[in-house]
Backbone as JSON, one array per atom type, in Angstrom:
{
  "sequence": "MSNVLQKQHEEHQTARHIMDNLEEMFGEQTIQAKTDAIKGLMNCRQKVGIPIKEHMMTVMAYLSEAQANRAEIDDATQLVMVFQTLSKDFDLFQASYNLNRKEMSLTELMKEL",
  "N": [[95.49, 105.2, 73.95], [97.81, 107.96, 73.36], [98.0, 109.52, 70.24], [101.3, 110.02, 70.2], [102.23, 108.18, 71.69], [101.63, 106.18, 70.74], [103.02, 106.17, 67.94], [105.37, 106.12, 69.1], [105.72, 103.12, 69.43], [105.35, 102.08, 67.77], [107.3, 100.2, 66.43], [107.14, 98.02, 68.06], [106.71, 94.8, 68.73], [105.05, 92.94, 70.0], [102.23, 93.24, 72.71], [103.55, 92.97, 75.05], [106.0, 93.95, 74.85], [105.49, 96.55, 74.51], [104.21, 97.08, 77.18], [106.34, 96.74, 79.05], [108.11, 99.07, 77.75], [106.43, 101.41, 78.66], [106.27, 101.01, 81.23], [108.71, 101.46, 81.93], [108.9, 103.94, 81.16], [107.33, 105.17, 82.69], [107.25, 104.51, 85.4], [108.72, 105.64, 87.53], [107.17, 107.87, 88.12], [105.16, 106.32, 89.07], [106.16, 105.07, 91.35], [106.7, 107.24, 93.21], [104.45, 107.85, 93.7], [102.95, 106.22, 94.88], [104.62, 106.14, 97.28], [104.16, 108.6, 98.14], [101.27, 108.33, 98.91], [101.28, 106.36, 100.64], [102.98, 107.63, 102.77], [101.44, 110.08, 102.98], [99.24, 108.75, 104.27], [100.32, 107.46, 106.69], [101.0, 109.86, 108.11], [98.9, 110.69, 108.77], [96.14, 111.85, 110.46], [93.38, 111.63, 112.89], [91.46, 114.83, 113.34], [90.33, 117.06, 115.73], [87.22, 117.94, 116.08], [86.72, 116.86, 113.45], [84.35, 114.79, 111.51], [84.0, 111.08, 112.09], [82.96, 109.9, 109.55], [83.98, 111.84, 107.61], [86.78, 111.82, 108.0], [87.87, 108.85, 107.88], [86.89, 108.56, 104.8], [88.89, 110.26, 103.69], [91.24, 108.87, 104.76], [90.66, 106.27, 103.46], [90.95, 107.25, 100.78], [93.96, 107.55, 100.5], [94.65, 105.15, 100.94], [93.35, 103.87, 98.4], [94.44, 105.32, 96.45], [97.62, 104.54, 96.74], [96.99, 101.76, 96.33], [96.51, 101.78, 93.73], [98.68, 102.13, 92.41], [100.27, 100.26, 92.97], [100.66, 99.31, 95.25], [100.43, 96.68, 97.95], [98.42, 95.91, 100.06], [97.14, 94.08, 102.3], [93.66, 93.36, 103.66], [93.25, 92.95, 106.69], [95.88, 94.6, 107.42], [95.23, 97.05, 106.47], [92.96, 97.66, 107.89], [94.68, 97.79, 110.74], [96.42, 100.35, 110.04], [94.19, 102.05, 109.71], [93.37, 102.28, 112.18], [95.57, 103.26, 113.85], [95.48, 105.88, 112.67], [93.28, 107.01, 114.21], [91.54, 109.14, 116.66], [92.18, 109.3, 120.42], [89.65, 108.59, 121.29], [88.47, 106.78, 120.2], [89.76, 104.51, 121.32], [88.78, 102.4, 122.79], [86.77, 101.29, 121.39], [88.79, 100.06, 119.57], [90.03, 98.21, 121.23], [87.9, 96.61, 121.59], [87.52, 95.5, 119.32], [89.87, 94.37, 118.55], [89.71, 92.19, 120.65], [87.78, 90.43, 120.09], [88.62, 90.21, 117.36], [87.03, 90.23, 114.78], [86.4, 90.09, 111.28], [86.42, 92.57, 109.12], [85.27, 94.78, 106.21], [86.74, 97.9, 105.15], [84.9, 99.69, 104.49], [82.77, 98.49, 106.25], [83.55, 99.04, 108.81], [83.75, 101.73, 109.01], [80.82, 102.02, 109.2], [80.76, 100.8, 111.3], [81.84, 102.65, 113.37]],
  "CA": [[97.05, 105.04, 73.72], [97.82, 109.05, 72.82], [98.97, 109.33, 69.12], [102.75, 110.26, 70.3], [102.66, 106.82, 72.18], [101.23, 105.08, 69.56], [104.06, 106.51, 67.03], [106.78, 105.63, 69.56], [105.55, 101.97, 70.12], [104.59, 100.82, 66.31], [108.23, 98.77, 65.95], [107.2, 97.33, 69.14], [105.79, 93.73, 68.11], [103.97, 92.81, 71.21], [102.05, 93.95, 73.91], [104.43, 92.82, 76.39], [107.24, 95.05, 74.65], [104.94, 97.9, 75.21], [103.94, 97.3, 78.54], [107.51, 96.84, 79.59], [108.64, 100.09, 77.43], [105.78, 102.19, 79.29], [106.78, 100.81, 82.67], [110.4, 102.11, 81.81], [108.69, 105.81, 81.28], [106.31, 106.03, 83.88], [107.84, 103.72, 86.7], [109.53, 106.23, 88.63], [106.11, 108.33, 88.58], [104.19, 105.08, 90.04], [106.91, 104.58, 92.78], [106.8, 108.5, 93.71], [103.03, 108.56, 93.85], [102.75, 105.12, 96.02], [105.47, 106.36, 98.04], [103.63, 109.89, 98.72], [100.03, 107.86, 99.11], [101.74, 105.76, 101.83], [103.3, 108.85, 103.77], [100.34, 110.63, 103.75], [98.29, 107.66, 105.26], [101.07, 107.28, 107.68], [101.01, 111.07, 108.41], [97.34, 111.09, 108.88], [95.51, 111.59, 112.35], [91.89, 112.5, 112.96], [91.82, 115.98, 114.14], [89.35, 117.23, 116.73], [85.79, 118.1, 115.5], [86.35, 116.38, 112.17], [83.56, 113.74, 111.71], [84.96, 110.02, 111.73], [83.13, 109.5, 107.87], [85.0, 112.56, 106.82], [88.25, 111.25, 108.24], [87.81, 107.6, 106.65], [87.07, 108.99, 103.31], [90.63, 110.56, 103.59], [91.96, 107.6, 105.2], [90.34, 105.0, 102.34], [91.46, 107.9, 99.67], [95.16, 107.39, 100.6], [94.73, 103.64, 100.35], [92.99, 103.59, 97.27], [96.14, 105.9, 95.97], [98.52, 103.42, 97.18], [96.71, 100.45, 95.99], [96.26, 101.94, 92.2], [100.05, 102.29, 92.17], [100.35, 98.78, 92.98], [101.26, 98.87, 96.73], [100.13, 95.46, 98.09], [98.04, 96.12, 101.49], [95.81, 93.19, 102.8], [92.88, 93.88, 104.7], [93.99, 93.18, 108.04], [96.99, 95.81, 107.63], [94.39, 98.23, 106.22], [92.79, 98.0, 109.39], [95.76, 98.42, 111.52], [96.88, 101.5, 109.51], [93.14, 102.84, 110.15], [92.91, 102.14, 113.65], [96.3, 104.18, 114.02], [94.67, 107.25, 112.34], [91.96, 107.5, 114.88], [91.97, 110.13, 117.66], [91.81, 108.81, 121.33], [88.41, 108.73, 121.37], [88.3, 105.38, 119.89], [90.56, 103.2, 121.85], [87.9, 101.55, 123.7], [86.4, 100.72, 120.09], [89.91, 99.19, 118.73], [90.26, 97.41, 122.0], [86.93, 95.84, 121.53], [87.87, 94.82, 117.76], [91.1, 93.47, 118.82], [89.49, 91.29, 121.28], [86.67, 89.89, 119.45], [88.88, 90.0, 116.08], [86.01, 90.4, 113.62], [87.1, 90.67, 110.17], [85.69, 93.46, 108.34], [86.01, 95.6, 105.31], [86.98, 99.34, 105.63], [83.01, 100.3, 104.92], [81.65, 97.96, 107.34], [84.42, 99.6, 109.69], [83.08, 103.25, 108.93], [79.64, 102.31, 109.58], [80.82, 100.51, 112.81], [82.53, 103.35, 114.03]],
  "C": [[97.34, 107.09, 73.08], [98.65, 108.63, 71.18], [100.57, 108.92, 69.08], [103.03, 108.92, 70.75], [102.49, 106.15, 71.22], [102.35, 105.27, 68.71], [104.91, 105.9, 67.43], [106.76, 104.23, 69.66], [105.12, 101.21, 68.87], [105.63, 99.81, 65.92], [108.01, 98.12, 67.0], [106.09, 95.99, 68.78], [104.89, 92.78, 68.97], [103.54, 93.2, 72.33], [102.95, 94.21, 75.04], [105.52, 93.62, 76.04], [106.45, 96.29, 75.07], [104.71, 97.97, 76.1], [105.3, 97.92, 79.15], [108.34, 98.49, 79.03], [107.73, 101.56, 78.44], [106.03, 102.11, 80.52], [108.27, 101.64, 82.81], [109.88, 103.84, 81.98], [108.24, 106.19, 82.51], [106.5, 105.18, 85.32], [107.93, 104.3, 87.64], [107.95, 107.22, 88.85], [105.29, 107.36, 89.66], [105.02, 105.09, 91.42], [106.68, 106.06, 93.76], [105.38, 108.53, 94.03], [102.55, 107.56, 94.82], [103.52, 105.63, 97.25], [104.46, 107.94, 99.23], [102.31, 109.35, 99.18], [100.34, 107.22, 100.51], [102.21, 106.93, 103.04], [102.22, 109.64, 104.26], [99.54, 110.0, 104.59], [99.3, 107.69, 106.47], [101.02, 108.67, 108.57], [99.63, 111.42, 108.98], [96.64, 110.62, 110.27], [93.98, 112.43, 112.56], [92.08, 113.57, 113.97], [90.27, 116.17, 114.75], [88.22, 118.13, 115.85], [85.47, 117.18, 114.07], [85.44, 115.05, 112.28], [84.13, 112.14, 111.3], [84.42, 109.98, 110.24], [84.02, 110.2, 107.27], [86.53, 111.81, 106.55], [88.43, 109.72, 107.44], [87.78, 107.85, 105.52], [88.51, 109.18, 103.21], [91.54, 109.52, 103.92], [92.0, 106.35, 103.85], [90.98, 105.78, 100.81], [93.02, 107.74, 99.42], [95.49, 106.23, 100.2], [94.39, 103.34, 99.31], [94.35, 104.13, 96.11], [96.87, 105.0, 96.02], [98.2, 102.45, 96.28], [96.56, 100.58, 94.2], [97.77, 102.28, 92.1], [100.67, 101.36, 92.39], [101.29, 98.32, 94.28], [100.25, 98.03, 97.07], [99.65, 95.64, 99.67], [97.05, 95.3, 101.72], [95.22, 93.66, 103.9], [92.72, 94.15, 106.05], [95.04, 94.37, 108.19], [96.47, 96.99, 106.98], [93.77, 98.48, 107.57], [93.47, 98.7, 110.24], [95.78, 99.54, 111.13], [95.14, 102.45, 109.71], [93.13, 103.47, 111.32], [94.1, 103.44, 114.21], [96.16, 105.72, 113.68], [93.82, 108.27, 113.31], [92.27, 108.18, 116.18], [91.79, 108.96, 119.03], [90.62, 107.95, 121.58], [87.67, 107.18, 121.07], [88.82, 104.06, 120.02], [89.56, 101.95, 122.25], [87.23, 100.45, 122.33], [87.43, 99.59, 119.58], [90.01, 98.09, 119.82], [88.99, 96.13, 121.91], [86.81, 94.84, 120.15], [89.05, 93.81, 118.12], [90.48, 92.13, 119.72], [88.56, 90.02, 120.6], [87.11, 89.47, 117.83], [87.62, 89.62, 114.94], [86.44, 90.91, 112.45], [85.84, 91.42, 109.58], [86.27, 94.2, 106.93], [86.18, 97.11, 105.84], [85.45, 100.07, 105.41], [82.45, 99.76, 106.04], [82.55, 98.85, 108.27], [83.98, 101.18, 109.97], [81.7, 103.16, 109.32], [79.43, 101.81, 111.04], [80.99, 102.04, 113.9], [81.29, 104.88, 113.86]]
}
């Protein structure tokens, strides 16, 4: 904690009070960062000529940023969101995945693609 923040929180008696105060101070930034990450993910589309691994790294960065800012996105929803960003070239792969309902992580999906 920086010296300035430490000085501001000297009167707080418990860690919980400090955490609550920090949440008040920085909560809006967290909400905005989470919103921006999810918006970026929902607007992300694979561009022609961009390798799938590069695209997946971009998508995974958006997901990571959203989760770092307290977004709760389960694994199945993450996969659905990823599939929505892929080009039409992956429609057959997505259909196969949906038929088999194979559980996989984002890293495993990237290897499969």
